[in-house]
């Protein structure tokens, strides 16, 4: 009934006032009480991609109320107020591009007079600037390349598997028609009900599922398996991580659990070490081994040289990354922040004048 009403009486561009569940057209001539928000959602016109400030965003979605809530309002996969199920959902949302100011925000922290050093450090960590490399890994048997951001390009020769965030938009394409598709979908569904902060915890048990796909290490040309993993999140880098179990403890724990190879490429004194003999990942500085022409170099010395080498080969480049993410300002319940923009078919998105 509501959907029919909207189609008949409300045109694209009309203003609709909302009071409780009463929706009124701009003329005020028609009213109707809507008890199911899903009917309203069918009447809303999707916004074209060309509009500046709009971005497909992963949000927390309450199925019962068909609205969005903050991460902090989710407990054990349910709303902390109504206890209804909360899932992940990709919705086109308005974004404030605060990442354009990341360097300035970081630099100006020192200008804050009277702020405790502890708080300044927290702010710097929240912005989370890091320098590393973006590296391209081809998916075996597909015309697709996965881009990985890493602060440890010196360990690329030791990549023995890859891990991807289960909420990655690439997952759907990669698991389709694979032998493990059902297991992957079950895993993706289960991860929707676990908080990111819990998944990122160093104490959480590492778990994942094989996607059925392999990727090719660009330096060794070795095929390595691609997994969905609970400890990989979309909010940092690209949501795809090159796993080097000999030199990252999280990857080490995952490799031990799923019986994956552990290849040592950095040792304390340059001597050869078997991955099977390791009781934990070696994450300290050392000498490169099993790394081609970079053998014998201190790994910190080799790091920029390896980035330059990959840039020459067209398989990688230097990249500065931030933990800071663009600010989603239209997420709040129901309609969120009012965005004063007129959508014109000829001119695109036109800001409403302040006057």
Coordinates of C-alpha atoms in Angstrom, one line a residue:
X1 CA 0.0 0.0 0.0
X2 CA 2.8 2.4 0.9
X3 CA 4.8 1.6 -2.1
X4 CA 1.8 2.3 -4.4
X5 CA 1.2 5.5 -2.6
X6 CA 4.8 6.7 -3.1
X7 CA 4.9 5.8 -6.8
X8 CA 1.6 7.6 -7.4
X9 CA 2.0 10.8 -5.3
X10 CA 5.8 11.4 -4.8
X11 CA 8.1 12.3 -7.7
X12 CA 11.9 12.2 -7.6
X13 CA 13.0 15.5 -6.0
X14 CA 10.0 16.0 -3.8
X15 CA 10.6 16.8 -0.2
X16 CA 9.1 14.4 2.3
X17 CA 8.7 15.4 6.0
X18 CA 8.9 12.6 8.5
X19 CA 7.2 12.5 11.9
X20 CA 7.2 9.1 13.5
X21 CA 5.8 6.9 10.8
X22 CA 3.8 9.6 9.1
X23 CA 5.1 10.6 5.6
X24 CA 3.7 13.7 3.9
X25 CA 4.3 15.0 0.4
X26 CA 5.5 18.5 -0.2
X27 CA 1.9 19.6 -1.0
X28 CA 0.7 18.2 2.3
X29 CA -2.4 16.7 0.6
X30 CA -1.6 13.1 1.1
X31 CA -0.6 11.2 4.3
X32 CA -0.2 7.5 5.1
X33 CA 1.0 5.6 8.0
X34 CA 3.9 3.2 7.2
X35 CA 4.6 0.4 9.6
X36 CA 7.2 -1.4 7.5
X37 CA 10.3 0.6 6.5
X38 CA 11.1 -1.9 3.8
X39 CA 8.2 -0.5 1.7
X40 CA 9.7 2.9 1.9
X41 CA 13.1 1.7 0.8
X42 CA 11.6 0.4 -2.5
X43 CA 10.5 3.9 -3.4
X44 CA 13.9 5.6 -2.9
X45 CA 15.9 6.3 -6.0
X46 CA 19.5 5.0 -5.9
X47 CA 22.1 7.7 -6.3
X48 CA 24.4 7.5 -9.4
X49 CA 28.1 6.8 -8.8
X50 CA 29.2 10.1 -10.4
X51 CA 28.0 12.2 -7.5
X52 CA 30.9 13.5 -5.5
X53 CA 30.9 12.5 -1.8
X54 CA 29.0 9.2 -2.2
X55 CA 30.8 6.0 -1.6
X56 CA 29.8 2.3 -1.2
X57 CA 30.4 1.7 2.5
X58 CA 30.3 -1.3 4.8
X59 CA 27.7 -0.5 7.6
X60 CA 26.0 -2.3 10.4
X61 CA 22.3 -3.0 9.4
X62 CA 19.4 -3.9 11.6
X63 CA 17.2 -6.3 9.7
X64 CA 14.2 -5.8 12.0
X65 CA 14.1 -2.0 11.7
X66 CA 15.9 -1.7 8.3
X67 CA 18.2 1.0 9.6
X68 CA 21.9 1.5 10.4
X69 CA 23.6 1.6 13.8
X70 CA 27.1 2.3 15.1
X71 CA 29.7 -0.4 15.8
X72 CA 29.5 0.5 19.5
X73 CA 25.8 -0.4 19.5
X74 CA 26.4 -4.0 18.5
X75 CA 27.0 -6.7 21.1
X76 CA 27.4 -10.3 20.1
X77 CA 26.0 -9.7 16.7
X78 CA 22.8 -8.0 18.0
X79 CA 21.6 -4.5 18.8
X80 CA 22.4 -3.6 22.4
X81 CA 18.9 -2.0 22.8
X82 CA 16.3 -4.1 20.9
X83 CA 18.5 -7.3 20.6
X84 CA 17.6 -7.8 17.0
X85 CA 20.1 -9.3 14.5
X86 CA 22.7 -7.0 13.0
X87 CA 24.5 -7.8 9.8
X88 CA 27.1 -6.2 7.5
X89 CA 25.6 -4.4 4.5
X90 CA 27.1 -2.3 1.7
X91 CA 25.1 0.8 1.1
X92 CA 25.9 4.0 -0.8
X93 CA 26.5 6.7 1.8
X94 CA 27.7 10.3 2.1
X95 CA 31.4 10.5 3.1
X96 CA 33.4 13.5 4.4
X97 CA 36.9 13.1 2.8
X98 CA 38.8 13.7 6.0
X99 CA 41.8 11.6 4.7
X100 CA 42.8 14.5 2.6
X101 CA 43.8 16.3 5.8
X102 CA 45.6 13.3 7.4
X103 CA 49.1 14.7 7.2
X104 CA 48.0 18.1 8.5
X105 CA 46.1 16.5 11.4
X106 CA 49.2 14.5 12.3
X107 CA 51.6 17.5 12.0
X108 CA 49.4 19.8 14.1
X109 CA 49.1 17.5 17.0
X110 CA 52.3 19.1 18.4
X111 CA 50.5 22.5 18.3
X112 CA 48.0 21.3 20.9
X113 CA 49.0 23.2 24.1
X114 CA 48.2 21.7 27.4
X115 CA 47.2 18.3 26.0
X116 CA 48.7 15.2 27.8
X117 CA 51.3 13.4 25.9
X118 CA 49.3 10.2 26.3
X119 CA 46.3 11.7 24.5
X120 CA 48.6 13.1 21.7
X121 CA 50.0 9.6 21.2
X122 CA 46.5 8.2 21.0
X123 CA 45.6 10.7 18.4
X124 CA 48.7 9.9 16.4
X125 CA 48.0 6.2 16.5
X126 CA 44.4 6.8 15.5
X127 CA 45.6 8.6 12.4
X128 CA 48.1 5.8 12.0
X129 CA 50.5 6.9 9.3
X130 CA 52.8 4.3 7.8
X131 CA 55.1 4.0 4.8
X132 CA 55.3 0.8 2.9
X133 CA 54.5 -0.6 -0.6
X134 CA 51.6 -1.7 -2.7
X135 CA 52.3 -5.0 -4.4
X136 CA 50.3 -6.7 -7.2
X137 CA 49.6 -10.4 -6.9
X138 CA 47.8 -12.1 -9.9
X139 CA 45.0 -14.6 -9.3
X140 CA 45.9 -17.9 -10.9
X141 CA 43.5 -18.8 -13.7
X142 CA 41.6 -15.4 -13.6
X143 CA 42.1 -12.1 -15.3
X144 CA 42.3 -10.4 -11.9
X145 CA 45.0 -8.8 -9.7
X146 CA 44.9 -8.4 -5.9
X147 CA 46.7 -5.3 -4.6
X148 CA 48.3 -5.7 -1.1
X149 CA 49.6 -3.0 1.1
X150 CA 52.5 -4.0 3.3
X151 CA 55.0 -2.3 5.6
X152 CA 57.2 -5.3 5.2
X153 CA 58.1 -5.7 1.5
X154 CA 61.4 -7.1 2.7
X155 CA 59.6 -10.4 3.5
X156 CA 57.8 -10.9 0.2
X157 CA 60.0 -13.9 -0.7
X158 CA 58.6 -15.6 2.4
X159 CA 54.9 -15.3 1.3
X160 CA 53.4 -18.8 1.6
X161 CA 49.7 -18.0 1.5
X162 CA 47.4 -15.0 1.3
X163 CA 44.5 -13.9 3.5
X164 CA 41.5 -11.8 2.7
X165 CA 38.9 -10.0 4.9
X166 CA 35.7 -12.1 4.7
X167 CA 33.7 -8.8 4.1
X168 CA 35.8 -7.9 1.1
X169 CA 33.7 -7.1 -2.0
X170 CA 36.2 -9.3 -3.9
X171 CA 35.2 -12.4 -1.9
X172 CA 32.0 -12.9 -3.8
X173 CA 33.7 -13.2 -7.2
X174 CA 36.5 -15.3 -5.9
X175 CA 34.5 -18.0 -4.1
X176 CA 31.8 -18.3 -6.8
X177 CA 31.5 -21.9 -8.1
X178 CA 34.6 -23.0 -6.0
X179 CA 34.6 -26.4 -4.2
X180 CA 34.6 -24.5 -0.9
X181 CA 31.9 -22.0 -1.8
X182 CA 29.4 -23.1 0.9
X183 CA 32.1 -23.2 3.6
X184 CA 33.2 -19.7 2.5
X185 CA 29.6 -18.3 2.6
X186 CA 29.0 -19.8 6.0
X187 CA 32.2 -18.3 7.3
X188 CA 31.4 -14.9 5.8
X189 CA 28.0 -15.0 7.5
X190 CA 29.4 -16.0 10.8
X191 CA 32.0 -13.2 10.8
X192 CA 29.2 -10.6 10.4
X193 CA 28.3 -11.1 14.0
X194 CA 31.7 -10.6 15.5
X195 CA 33.0 -7.1 16.3
X196 CA 36.1 -5.9 14.4
X197 CA 37.9 -5.1 17.6
X198 CA 37.4 -8.8 18.7
X199 CA 38.6 -10.1 15.4
X200 CA 41.7 -7.9 15.5
X201 CA 42.7 -9.0 19.0
X202 CA 46.0 -10.8 19.3
X203 CA 44.3 -13.2 21.7
X204 CA 41.6 -14.4 19.3
X205 CA 42.0 -17.8 17.8
X206 CA 43.0 -17.5 14.1
X207 CA 40.6 -19.2 11.7
X208 CA 39.7 -19.2 8.1
X209 CA 38.6 -21.1 5.0
X210 CA 40.3 -21.8 1.7
X211 CA 38.7 -19.9 -1.2
X212 CA 39.6 -22.5 -3.8
X213 CA 41.9 -19.9 -5.5
X214 CA 45.6 -19.4 -5.7
X215 CA 47.6 -16.2 -6.2
X216 CA 51.1 -15.9 -7.7
X217 CA 54.0 -14.4 -5.8
X218 CA 55.4 -11.8 -8.2
X219 CA 59.0 -12.3 -7.1
X220 CA 59.1 -16.1 -6.8
X221 CA 56.3 -16.9 -9.3
X222 CA 55.2 -19.5 -6.8
X223 CA 51.4 -20.3 -6.5
X224 CA 50.1 -19.8 -2.9
X225 CA 46.6 -20.5 -1.6
X226 CA 44.2 -17.7 -0.8
X227 CA 42.2 -17.9 2.4
X228 CA 39.4 -15.9 4.0
X229 CA 40.6 -15.2 7.6
X230 CA 39.0 -13.7 10.7
X231 CA 42.0 -11.5 11.6
X232 CA 42.0 -9.5 8.4
X233 CA 39.8 -6.4 8.3
X234 CA 38.7 -4.1 5.5
X235 CA 39.5 -0.9 7.5
X236 CA 43.3 -1.0 6.9
X237 CA 45.1 -1.3 3.6
X238 CA 43.2 -3.2 0.9
X239 CA 41.6 -5.9 2.9
X240 CA 44.1 -8.4 1.4
X241 CA 47.2 -9.4 3.3
X242 CA 50.3 -11.3 2.1
X243 CA 51.0 -13.9 4.8
X244 CA 54.6 -14.4 5.9
X245 CA 54.3 -16.8 8.8
X246 CA 58.0 -16.9 9.6
X247 CA 58.0 -13.2 10.4
X248 CA 54.4 -12.3 11.6
X249 CA 53.0 -14.0 14.6
X250 CA 49.3 -13.9 13.5
X251 CA 50.3 -15.5 10.2
X252 CA 52.5 -18.0 12.1
X253 CA 49.5 -19.1 14.3
X254 CA 47.3 -19.4 11.2
X255 CA 49.9 -21.5 9.3
X256 CA 50.4 -23.8 12.2
X257 CA 46.7 -24.4 12.6
X258 CA 46.2 -25.2 8.9
X259 CA 49.5 -26.9 8.2
X260 CA 50.8 -24.3 5.8
X261 CA 54.4 -23.8 4.8
X262 CA 56.6 -21.5 6.9
X263 CA 59.5 -20.1 4.8
X264 CA 62.2 -18.1 6.6
X265 CA 63.7 -15.2 4.7
X266 CA 65.3 -13.2 7.5
X267 CA 67.6 -14.8 10.2
X268 CA 69.5 -13.2 13.1
X269 CA 73.0 -13.9 11.6
X270 CA 72.4 -14.9 8.0
X271 CA 72.4 -18.6 8.6
X272 CA 69.8 -20.8 7.1
X273 CA 66.8 -21.7 9.4
X274 CA 64.0 -24.2 8.8
X275 CA 60.5 -22.9 9.3
X276 CA 59.6 -26.2 11.0
X277 CA 62.1 -25.5 13.8
X278 CA 60.5 -22.1 14.7
X279 CA 58.4 -21.9 17.9
X280 CA 57.3 -18.4 17.1
X281 CA 57.6 -15.9 14.3
X282 CA 61.0 -14.1 14.0
X283 CA 60.0 -10.4 13.8
X284 CA 63.3 -8.7 14.7
X285 CA 65.8 -7.1 12.4
X286 CA 68.3 -9.5 10.7
X287 CA 70.0 -10.7 7.5
X288 CA 68.1 -11.6 4.3
X289 CA 68.2 -15.2 3.2
X290 CA 66.3 -17.2 0.6
X291 CA 65.6 -13.8 -1.1
X292 CA 67.4 -13.9 -4.4
X293 CA 69.8 -11.1 -5.1
X294 CA 69.0 -9.5 -1.8
X295 CA 70.6 -12.3 0.2
X296 CA 73.2 -11.1 2.8
X297 CA 71.7 -7.6 3.1
X298 CA 70.3 -6.3 6.4
X299 CA 66.6 -6.4 6.0
X300 CA 66.1 -2.7 6.7
X301 CA 68.7 -1.9 4.1
X302 CA 67.0 -4.2 1.6
X303 CA 63.5 -2.8 2.2
X304 CA 63.8 0.3 0.0
X305 CA 65.8 -1.5 -2.6
X306 CA 63.2 -4.2 -3.0
X307 CA 60.5 -1.5 -3.5
X308 CA 62.6 0.1 -6.2
X309 CA 63.1 -3.3 -7.8
X310 CA 59.4 -4.0 -7.9
X311 CA 58.7 -0.6 -9.2
X312 CA 61.1 -1.3 -12.1
X313 CA 59.2 -4.5 -12.8
X314 CA 55.8 -2.8 -12.6
X315 CA 54.6 -5.0 -9.8
X316 CA 54.8 -2.6 -6.9
X317 CA 55.4 1.0 -5.7
X318 CA 56.0 3.0 -2.6
X319 CA 52.8 3.8 -0.7
X320 CA 51.9 5.9 2.3
X321 CA 48.9 4.6 4.2
X322 CA 46.7 5.8 7.1
X323 CA 44.5 4.0 9.5
X324 CA 42.3 7.1 9.5
X325 CA 39.3 6.5 7.3
X326 CA 36.9 9.0 5.6
X327 CA 34.1 10.0 7.9
X328 CA 30.7 8.4 7.1
X329 CA 28.3 11.2 8.1
X330 CA 25.0 9.8 6.9
X331 CA 25.1 6.6 8.9
X332 CA 23.1 7.5 11.9
X333 CA 19.6 6.0 12.4
X334 CA 16.9 6.5 9.8
X335 CA 17.8 9.5 7.6
X336 CA 21.1 10.5 9.2
X337 CA 22.7 13.9 8.6
X338 CA 20.8 16.1 6.2
X339 CA 22.8 16.6 3.0
X340 CA 21.8 19.9 1.3
X341 CA 22.3 18.8 -2.3
X342 CA 20.0 19.0 -5.4
X343 CA 20.3 16.1 -7.8
X344 CA 20.1 17.4 -11.3
X345 CA 20.1 15.1 -14.3
X346 CA 22.0 17.8 -16.3
X347 CA 24.4 19.3 -13.8
X348 CA 24.8 16.3 -11.4
X349 CA 25.0 17.0 -7.6
X350 CA 24.6 20.8 -7.0
X351 CA 25.1 22.1 -3.4
X352 CA 22.2 24.2 -2.1
X353 CA 23.4 27.8 -1.5
X354 CA 23.8 28.8 2.1
X355 CA 21.3 31.7 1.6

